[in-house]
């Protein structure tokens, strides 16, 4: 092996931000109108509603024959899951506040479960080119798995509506007995209503866990391609880039004036010039500048290849970087997501759900028992 080849291999192995653009990647062609067209083809249709975007994606995916739509399945679902998590956590905390003293322990477990889902279960995202999906025979598997995901999602939505409906019932019933959002004095049938609320909330939590497990199963099926030696694995490179972009985003959030006054570049005249500038920023470790530019481009070309203001800026930059680095070549993939084992996360969530189920059953058994005791309606005994 020559000295030049050895240096090139070392650069590829390190995958640090300083090495972006080094070695063979230095010869990547500059963006062109052709590349902009490729980005446009791979960019999901802009939609403010994450669930509507997912449904639209499924419709397109079922007609996909070349993989151009399938490659974005993981990005679209990841955005949808983040949206679901936010609403799920809000609903959980809202419902938990309407549980009385006897069921406060169950409410705490529900909140813990929602927090664990939010903090641990970041949906991993798979970057892959369309040709690799086709050549590895993954397109049909992906379509089937997506339909399975949709079944879980439909059930989740049905259970969410059932929970919201019962919570509204509880709010109307307990409105006169609340203090600071916590029920301390309820009507006679309040505990029965609260137990029903617990049951519906448990079913909702369990269904979200099934949805996450189904997505992990899909990731596992597609990630099997990593065992093929002829494929180039960019997982570490993109994971490092994502981490540093997240850090830059946090720094900007802490000091917004830094973003506003750091650069006074002229407005871009074309999408190609904008993409080239962003790629240069990513390769030169000017990540704050890249984030500034993606925001500027979304103002200039809203809902275009740079996404909309509601889209994750880091995700869009990763998409652009990956598509450009793999331009003109196939056999490349990258898995970017949670550092924790997906199996470990699912196991922890399942254990917590089982604890909640057992607590609800004990509360129901206690309810049945006290119903047959004298003066049970005024008993001061609690769980």
CSV table of C-alpha atoms in Angstrom, one decimal:
chain,number,residue,atom,x,y,z
A,1,UNK,CA,0.0,0.0,0.0
A,2,UNK,CA,1.4,3.4,-1.0
A,3,UNK,CA,1.7,6.2,1.5
A,4,UNK,CA,-1.1,8.2,-0.2
A,5,UNK,CA,-3.5,5.2,0.0
A,6,UNK,CA,-2.7,4.7,3.7
A,7,UNK,CA,-3.4,8.4,4.4
A,8,UNK,CA,-6.7,8.2,2.5
A,9,UNK,CA,-7.8,5.1,4.5
A,10,UNK,CA,-6.9,6.8,7.8
A,11,UNK,CA,-9.0,9.8,6.8
A,12,UNK,CA,-12.0,7.6,6.0
A,13,UNK,CA,-11.6,5.7,9.3
A,14,UNK,CA,-11.5,8.8,11.5
A,15,UNK,CA,-14.7,10.5,10.0
A,16,UNK,CA,-14.1,13.6,12.0
A,17,UNK,CA,-15.5,17.0,11.0
A,18,UNK,CA,-12.0,18.0,10.1
A,19,UNK,CA,-11.8,15.2,7.6
A,20,UNK,CA,-15.0,16.1,5.7
A,21,UNK,CA,-14.1,16.6,2.1
A,22,UNK,CA,-10.8,14.9,2.4
A,23,UNK,CA,-9.5,11.9,0.4
A,24,UNK,CA,-11.7,10.7,-2.4
A,25,UNK,CA,-14.6,13.0,-1.5
A,26,UNK,CA,-12.5,16.0,-2.5
A,27,UNK,CA,-13.3,15.2,-6.1
A,28,UNK,CA,-17.1,15.4,-5.6
A,29,UNK,CA,-18.6,17.5,-8.4
A,30,UNK,CA,-20.1,20.9,-7.6
A,31,UNK,CA,-23.9,21.2,-7.4
A,32,UNK,CA,-25.6,21.8,-10.7
A,33,UNK,CA,-29.2,22.3,-11.9
A,34,UNK,CA,-29.1,18.5,-12.3
A,35,UNK,CA,-28.3,18.0,-8.6
A,36,UNK,CA,-31.0,20.4,-7.6
A,37,UNK,CA,-33.5,18.3,-9.6
A,38,UNK,CA,-32.2,15.2,-7.8
A,39,UNK,CA,-32.8,16.9,-4.4
A,40,UNK,CA,-36.2,18.0,-5.5
A,41,UNK,CA,-37.1,14.4,-6.5
A,42,UNK,CA,-35.9,13.1,-3.1
A,43,UNK,CA,-37.5,15.8,-1.0
A,44,UNK,CA,-40.9,14.9,0.5
A,45,UNK,CA,-43.8,17.1,-0.4
A,46,UNK,CA,-43.9,20.0,2.1
A,47,UNK,CA,-46.8,19.7,4.6
A,48,UNK,CA,-47.3,21.5,7.9
A,49,UNK,CA,-49.3,18.5,9.2
A,50,UNK,CA,-46.8,15.6,10.0
A,51,UNK,CA,-49.5,12.9,9.9
A,52,UNK,CA,-50.9,14.2,6.6
A,53,UNK,CA,-47.3,14.2,5.2
A,54,UNK,CA,-47.0,10.6,6.3
A,55,UNK,CA,-50.2,9.5,4.6
A,56,UNK,CA,-49.3,11.3,1.5
A,57,UNK,CA,-45.9,9.6,1.5
A,58,UNK,CA,-47.6,6.1,1.9
A,59,UNK,CA,-49.7,6.8,-1.2
A,60,UNK,CA,-46.7,7.7,-3.2
A,61,UNK,CA,-44.7,4.8,-1.8
A,62,UNK,CA,-47.2,2.2,-3.0
A,63,UNK,CA,-46.7,3.4,-6.5
A,64,UNK,CA,-42.9,3.6,-6.2
A,65,UNK,CA,-41.0,1.4,-8.6
A,66,UNK,CA,-37.5,2.9,-8.5
A,67,UNK,CA,-37.0,3.7,-4.8
A,68,UNK,CA,-37.0,7.4,-5.2
A,69,UNK,CA,-39.8,7.8,-2.7
A,70,UNK,CA,-38.9,4.9,-0.5
A,71,UNK,CA,-35.6,6.4,0.5
A,72,UNK,CA,-37.4,9.1,2.5
A,73,UNK,CA,-39.6,6.8,4.4
A,74,UNK,CA,-37.4,7.0,7.5
A,75,UNK,CA,-37.2,10.8,7.5
A,76,UNK,CA,-40.9,11.3,7.1
A,77,UNK,CA,-41.8,8.8,9.9
A,78,UNK,CA,-39.1,10.2,12.2
A,79,UNK,CA,-40.7,13.6,11.9
A,80,UNK,CA,-44.2,12.1,12.5
A,81,UNK,CA,-43.0,10.2,15.6
A,82,UNK,CA,-41.5,13.4,17.1
A,83,UNK,CA,-44.8,15.1,16.6
A,84,UNK,CA,-46.7,12.2,18.2
A,85,UNK,CA,-44.3,12.2,21.2
A,86,UNK,CA,-44.9,15.9,21.9
A,87,UNK,CA,-48.7,15.5,21.9
A,88,UNK,CA,-48.5,12.2,23.8
A,89,UNK,CA,-46.5,13.8,26.6
A,90,UNK,CA,-48.8,16.7,26.9
A,91,UNK,CA,-51.9,14.4,27.0
A,92,UNK,CA,-50.3,12.2,29.6
A,93,UNK,CA,-49.4,15.1,31.9
A,94,UNK,CA,-52.9,16.6,31.5
A,95,UNK,CA,-54.6,13.3,32.3
A,96,UNK,CA,-52.3,12.5,35.2
A,97,UNK,CA,-53.3,15.8,36.8
A,98,UNK,CA,-56.9,14.6,37.0
A,99,UNK,CA,-56.1,11.5,39.1
A,100,UNK,CA,-57.0,11.7,42.7
A,101,UNK,CA,-54.7,10.9,45.7
A,102,UNK,CA,-55.6,7.2,45.6
A,103,UNK,CA,-54.3,6.9,42.0
A,104,UNK,CA,-51.5,9.5,42.2
A,105,UNK,CA,-48.8,6.7,42.0
A,106,UNK,CA,-50.2,5.4,38.7
A,107,UNK,CA,-50.2,9.0,37.4
A,108,UNK,CA,-46.5,9.3,38.3
A,109,UNK,CA,-45.7,6.1,36.4
A,110,UNK,CA,-47.6,7.3,33.3
A,111,UNK,CA,-45.5,10.5,33.4
A,112,UNK,CA,-42.3,8.5,33.8
A,113,UNK,CA,-43.3,6.3,30.8
A,114,UNK,CA,-43.9,9.4,28.6
A,115,UNK,CA,-40.6,10.9,29.7
A,116,UNK,CA,-38.7,7.8,28.9
A,117,UNK,CA,-40.3,7.6,25.5
A,118,UNK,CA,-39.3,11.2,24.8
A,119,UNK,CA,-35.7,10.9,26.1
A,120,UNK,CA,-34.7,7.5,25.0
A,121,UNK,CA,-36.7,6.6,21.9
A,122,UNK,CA,-35.4,8.9,19.2
A,123,UNK,CA,-36.3,7.3,16.0
A,124,UNK,CA,-33.2,6.3,14.2
A,125,UNK,CA,-33.0,7.5,10.6
A,126,UNK,CA,-31.6,5.5,7.7
A,127,UNK,CA,-29.9,7.2,4.8
A,128,UNK,CA,-29.7,5.0,1.7
A,129,UNK,CA,-29.7,5.5,-2.1
A,130,UNK,CA,-32.5,4.2,-4.2
A,131,UNK,CA,-30.4,1.8,-6.2
A,132,UNK,CA,-29.2,0.0,-3.1
A,133,UNK,CA,-32.8,-0.5,-2.0
A,134,UNK,CA,-33.6,-2.1,-5.3
A,135,UNK,CA,-30.5,-4.1,-5.7
A,136,UNK,CA,-30.8,-5.6,-2.2
A,137,UNK,CA,-34.5,-6.4,-2.7
A,138,UNK,CA,-35.7,-4.2,0.0
A,139,UNK,CA,-38.3,-2.1,-1.7
A,140,UNK,CA,-41.2,-4.6,-1.4
A,141,UNK,CA,-40.2,-5.4,2.2
A,142,UNK,CA,-40.3,-1.7,3.0
A,143,UNK,CA,-43.8,-1.3,1.4
A,144,UNK,CA,-45.2,-4.2,3.5
A,145,UNK,CA,-43.6,-2.9,6.7
A,146,UNK,CA,-45.0,0.6,6.1
A,147,UNK,CA,-48.5,-0.8,5.8
A,148,UNK,CA,-48.0,-2.6,9.1
A,149,UNK,CA,-46.8,0.7,10.7
A,150,UNK,CA,-49.9,2.4,9.4
A,151,UNK,CA,-52.1,-0.2,11.1
A,152,UNK,CA,-50.4,0.5,14.4
A,153,UNK,CA,-50.8,4.2,13.8
A,154,UNK,CA,-54.5,4.0,13.1
A,155,UNK,CA,-55.0,2.0,16.3
A,156,UNK,CA,-53.0,4.6,18.2
A,157,UNK,CA,-55.1,7.4,16.8
A,158,UNK,CA,-58.3,5.6,17.8
A,159,UNK,CA,-57.1,5.1,21.3
A,160,UNK,CA,-55.9,8.7,21.5
A,161,UNK,CA,-59.4,9.9,20.6
A,162,UNK,CA,-60.9,7.6,23.2
A,163,UNK,CA,-58.6,9.0,25.9
A,164,UNK,CA,-59.2,12.6,24.9
A,165,UNK,CA,-63.0,12.0,24.9
A,166,UNK,CA,-62.9,10.5,28.4
A,167,UNK,CA,-60.5,13.1,29.7
A,168,UNK,CA,-63.0,15.8,28.6
A,169,UNK,CA,-65.7,13.9,30.4
A,170,UNK,CA,-63.5,13.9,33.6
A,171,UNK,CA,-62.8,17.6,33.3
A,172,UNK,CA,-66.5,18.4,33.0
A,173,UNK,CA,-67.3,16.2,36.0
A,174,UNK,CA,-64.4,17.3,38.2
A,175,UNK,CA,-64.4,21.0,37.3
A,176,UNK,CA,-65.8,22.1,40.7
A,177,UNK,CA,-63.4,20.0,42.7
A,178,UNK,CA,-60.0,20.9,41.2
A,179,UNK,CA,-57.3,23.0,42.8
A,180,UNK,CA,-54.2,24.0,40.8
A,181,UNK,CA,-55.1,21.4,38.2
A,182,UNK,CA,-55.1,18.5,40.8
A,183,UNK,CA,-58.3,16.8,41.9
A,184,UNK,CA,-58.7,16.8,45.7
A,185,UNK,CA,-62.4,16.5,46.2
A,186,UNK,CA,-64.5,14.5,43.6
A,187,UNK,CA,-68.1,13.4,43.2
A,188,UNK,CA,-69.1,9.9,44.3
A,189,UNK,CA,-68.3,8.2,41.0
A,190,UNK,CA,-65.1,10.1,40.4
A,191,UNK,CA,-62.7,7.2,41.2
A,192,UNK,CA,-64.5,4.9,38.8
A,193,UNK,CA,-64.1,7.5,36.1
A,194,UNK,CA,-60.5,8.0,37.0
A,195,UNK,CA,-59.9,4.2,36.7
A,196,UNK,CA,-61.4,4.2,33.3
A,197,UNK,CA,-59.1,7.1,32.4
A,198,UNK,CA,-56.1,5.1,33.6
A,199,UNK,CA,-57.3,2.1,31.5
A,200,UNK,CA,-57.5,4.3,28.3
A,201,UNK,CA,-54.2,6.0,29.0
A,202,UNK,CA,-52.5,2.6,29.5
A,203,UNK,CA,-53.8,1.3,26.2
A,204,UNK,CA,-52.6,4.5,24.5
A,205,UNK,CA,-49.1,4.1,26.1
A,206,UNK,CA,-48.9,0.5,25.1
A,207,UNK,CA,-50.0,1.2,21.5
A,208,UNK,CA,-47.3,3.9,21.1
A,209,UNK,CA,-44.7,1.3,22.3
A,210,UNK,CA,-46.0,-1.1,19.7
A,211,UNK,CA,-45.7,1.6,17.1
A,212,UNK,CA,-42.1,2.3,18.1
A,213,UNK,CA,-41.2,-1.4,18.1
A,214,UNK,CA,-42.7,-1.8,14.6
A,215,UNK,CA,-40.5,1.0,13.3
A,216,UNK,CA,-37.4,-0.6,15.0
A,217,UNK,CA,-38.3,-3.9,13.3
A,218,UNK,CA,-38.3,-2.0,9.9
A,219,UNK,CA,-35.0,-0.4,10.7
A,220,UNK,CA,-33.5,-3.8,11.6
A,221,UNK,CA,-34.7,-5.3,8.3
A,222,UNK,CA,-33.2,-2.6,6.1
A,223,UNK,CA,-30.1,-2.4,8.2
A,224,UNK,CA,-29.2,-5.9,7.3
A,225,UNK,CA,-27.5,-4.5,4.2
A,226,UNK,CA,-24.7,-3.4,6.6
A,227,UNK,CA,-23.4,-7.0,6.5
A,228,UNK,CA,-22.6,-6.6,2.7
A,229,UNK,CA,-18.9,-5.8,2.4
A,230,UNK,CA,-19.3,-4.0,-0.9
A,231,UNK,CA,-21.4,-1.2,0.7
A,232,UNK,CA,-19.9,2.0,2.0
A,233,UNK,CA,-21.0,2.8,5.6
A,234,UNK,CA,-21.3,6.5,6.3
A,235,UNK,CA,-23.0,6.0,9.7
A,236,UNK,CA,-20.2,7.4,11.8
A,237,UNK,CA,-19.5,10.3,9.5
A,238,UNK,CA,-23.2,11.5,9.5
A,239,UNK,CA,-23.6,10.7,13.2
A,240,UNK,CA,-20.7,13.0,14.0
A,241,UNK,CA,-22.0,15.7,11.7
A,242,UNK,CA,-25.5,15.5,13.3
A,243,UNK,CA,-24.0,15.8,16.8
A,244,UNK,CA,-22.0,18.8,15.9
A,245,UNK,CA,-24.9,20.5,14.1
A,246,UNK,CA,-27.1,19.9,17.2
A,247,UNK,CA,-24.4,21.5,19.4
A,248,UNK,CA,-24.3,24.5,17.0
A,249,UNK,CA,-28.1,24.8,17.1
A,250,UNK,CA,-28.0,24.8,20.9
A,251,UNK,CA,-25.3,27.5,20.9
A,252,UNK,CA,-27.4,29.6,18.5
A,253,UNK,CA,-30.5,29.2,20.7
A,254,UNK,CA,-28.5,30.4,23.7
A,255,UNK,CA,-27.2,33.5,21.9
A,256,UNK,CA,-29.6,34.4,19.0
A,257,UNK,CA,-27.7,37.6,18.3
A,258,UNK,CA,-24.8,35.5,17.2
A,259,UNK,CA,-26.8,34.1,14.3
A,260,UNK,CA,-28.2,37.4,13.3
A,261,UNK,CA,-24.9,39.4,13.3
A,262,UNK,CA,-22.3,36.9,12.4
A,263,UNK,CA,-22.7,36.9,8.7
A,264,UNK,CA,-23.8,39.5,6.2
A,265,UNK,CA,-23.6,37.6,3.0
A,266,UNK,CA,-25.6,38.6,0.0
A,267,UNK,CA,-28.8,36.8,-0.8
A,268,UNK,CA,-28.2,33.7,-3.0
A,269,UNK,CA,-29.2,34.0,-6.7
A,270,UNK,CA,-29.7,30.3,-7.3
A,271,UNK,CA,-30.3,27.1,-5.4
A,272,UNK,CA,-27.1,25.7,-6.8
A,273,UNK,CA,-25.0,28.5,-5.3
A,274,UNK,CA,-26.8,28.1,-2.0
A,275,UNK,CA,-26.1,24.3,-1.9
A,276,UNK,CA,-22.4,24.8,-2.8
A,277,UNK,CA,-22.0,27.4,0.0
A,278,UNK,CA,-23.7,25.0,2.6
A,279,UNK,CA,-21.5,22.1,1.5
A,280,UNK,CA,-18.4,24.3,1.9
A,281,UNK,CA,-19.6,25.3,5.4
A,282,UNK,CA,-20.1,21.7,6.4
A,283,UNK,CA,-16.7,20.6,5.1
A,284,UNK,CA,-15.0,23.6,6.8
A,285,UNK,CA,-16.7,23.0,10.1
A,286,UNK,CA,-18.6,26.4,9.8
A,287,UNK,CA,-21.8,24.8,11.1
A,288,UNK,CA,-23.4,27.9,12.5
A,289,UNK,CA,-23.0,29.5,9.1
A,290,UNK,CA,-24.6,26.5,7.4
A,291,UNK,CA,-27.6,26.8,9.8
A,292,UNK,CA,-27.9,30.5,9.0
A,293,UNK,CA,-27.9,29.8,5.3
A,294,UNK,CA,-30.6,27.1,5.5
A,295,UNK,CA,-32.9,29.5,7.2
A,296,UNK,CA,-32.2,32.2,4.6
A,297,UNK,CA,-32.9,29.7,1.8
A,298,UNK,CA,-36.2,28.7,3.3
A,299,UNK,CA,-37.2,32.4,3.2
A,300,UNK,CA,-36.1,32.7,-0.4
A,301,UNK,CA,-37.5,29.4,-1.6
A,302,UNK,CA,-40.2,28.3,0.9
A,303,UNK,CA,-41.4,24.7,0.7
A,304,UNK,CA,-38.8,23.9,-1.9
A,305,UNK,CA,-35.7,21.6,-1.8
A,306,UNK,CA,-34.6,23.2,1.4
A,307,UNK,CA,-37.9,22.3,3.2
A,308,UNK,CA,-40.2,24.5,5.2
A,309,UNK,CA,-39.7,26.4,8.4
A,310,UNK,CA,-41.2,23.6,10.4
A,311,UNK,CA,-38.8,21.0,9.1
A,312,UNK,CA,-35.7,20.0,11.2
A,313,UNK,CA,-32.8,22.1,9.9
A,314,UNK,CA,-30.2,19.5,10.9
A,315,UNK,CA,-32.1,16.8,9.1
A,316,UNK,CA,-32.3,18.9,5.9
A,317,UNK,CA,-28.5,19.6,6.0
A,318,UNK,CA,-27.8,15.9,6.5
A,319,UNK,CA,-30.0,15.1,3.5
A,320,UNK,CA,-28.2,17.6,1.3
A,321,UNK,CA,-24.8,16.4,2.5
A,322,UNK,CA,-25.6,12.7,2.0
A,323,UNK,CA,-27.2,13.1,-1.4
A,324,UNK,CA,-24.2,15.1,-2.7
A,325,UNK,CA,-21.6,12.8,-1.3
A,326,UNK,CA,-23.3,9.8,-3.0
A,327,UNK,CA,-24.0,11.6,-6.2
A,328,UNK,CA,-23.2,9.4,-9.2
A,329,UNK,CA,-22.5,6.3,-7.0
A,330,UNK,CA,-24.5,3.6,-5.4
A,331,UNK,CA,-24.0,1.2,-2.5
A,332,UNK,CA,-23.9,3.8,0.3
A,333,UNK,CA,-25.9,3.9,3.5
A,334,UNK,CA,-25.9,5.5,7.0
A,335,UNK,CA,-27.8,4.7,10.2
A,336,UNK,CA,-28.1,7.8,12.4
A,337,UNK,CA,-30.0,7.8,15.6
A,338,UNK,CA,-30.1,6.8,19.2
A,339,UNK,CA,-26.8,5.5,20.7
A,340,UNK,CA,-28.7,3.1,22.9
A,341,UNK,CA,-29.7,-0.3,21.8
A,342,UNK,CA,-33.2,-0.3,20.4
A,343,UNK,CA,-33.9,-3.7,22.0
A,344,UNK,CA,-32.8,-2.3,25.4
A,345,UNK,CA,-35.1,0.7,25.0
A,346,UNK,CA,-38.1,-1.4,24.1
A,347,UNK,CA,-37.4,-3.8,27.0
A,348,UNK,CA,-37.3,-0.9,29.5
A,349,UNK,CA,-40.5,0.6,28.1
A,350,UNK,CA,-42.3,-2.8,28.2
A,351,UNK,CA,-41.3,-3.3,31.8
A,352,UNK,CA,-42.6,0.1,32.8
A,353,UNK,CA,-45.9,-0.6,30.9
A,354,UNK,CA,-46.3,-3.9,32.8
A,355,UNK,CA,-45.8,-2.1,36.1
A,356,UNK,CA,-48.6,0.4,35.2
A,357,UNK,CA,-50.9,-2.5,34.1
A,358,UNK,CA,-50.4,-4.3,37.5
A,359,UNK,CA,-51.0,-1.0,39.4
A,360,UNK,CA,-54.3,-0.5,37.6
A,361,UNK,CA,-55.4,-4.1,38.3
A,362,UNK,CA,-54.7,-3.7,42.0
A,363,UNK,CA,-56.6,-0.4,42.0
A,364,UNK,CA,-59.5,-2.1,40.3
A,365,UNK,CA,-59.5,-5.0,42.7
A,366,UNK,CA,-59.4,-2.6,45.6
A,367,UNK,CA,-62.4,-0.7,44.1
A,368,UNK,CA,-64.4,-3.9,43.9
A,369,UNK,CA,-63.5,-4.9,47.4
A,370,UNK,CA,-64.4,-1.6,49.0
A,371,UNK,CA,-67.7,-1.5,47.1
A,372,UNK,CA,-68.9,-4.4,49.3
A,373,UNK,CA,-67.7,-2.9,52.6
A,374,UNK,CA,-70.0,-0.9,54.9
A,375,UNK,CA,-69.8,2.9,54.3
A,376,UNK,CA,-67.3,2.3,51.6
A,377,UNK,CA,-68.3,5.6,49.9
A,378,UNK,CA,-67.0,7.6,52.9
A,379,UNK,CA,-64.1,5.4,53.9
A,380,UNK,CA,-60.9,7.2,54.5
A,381,UNK,CA,-58.8,4.2,53.6
A,382,UNK,CA,-56.6,4.7,50.5
A,383,UNK,CA,-54.1,2.6,48.5
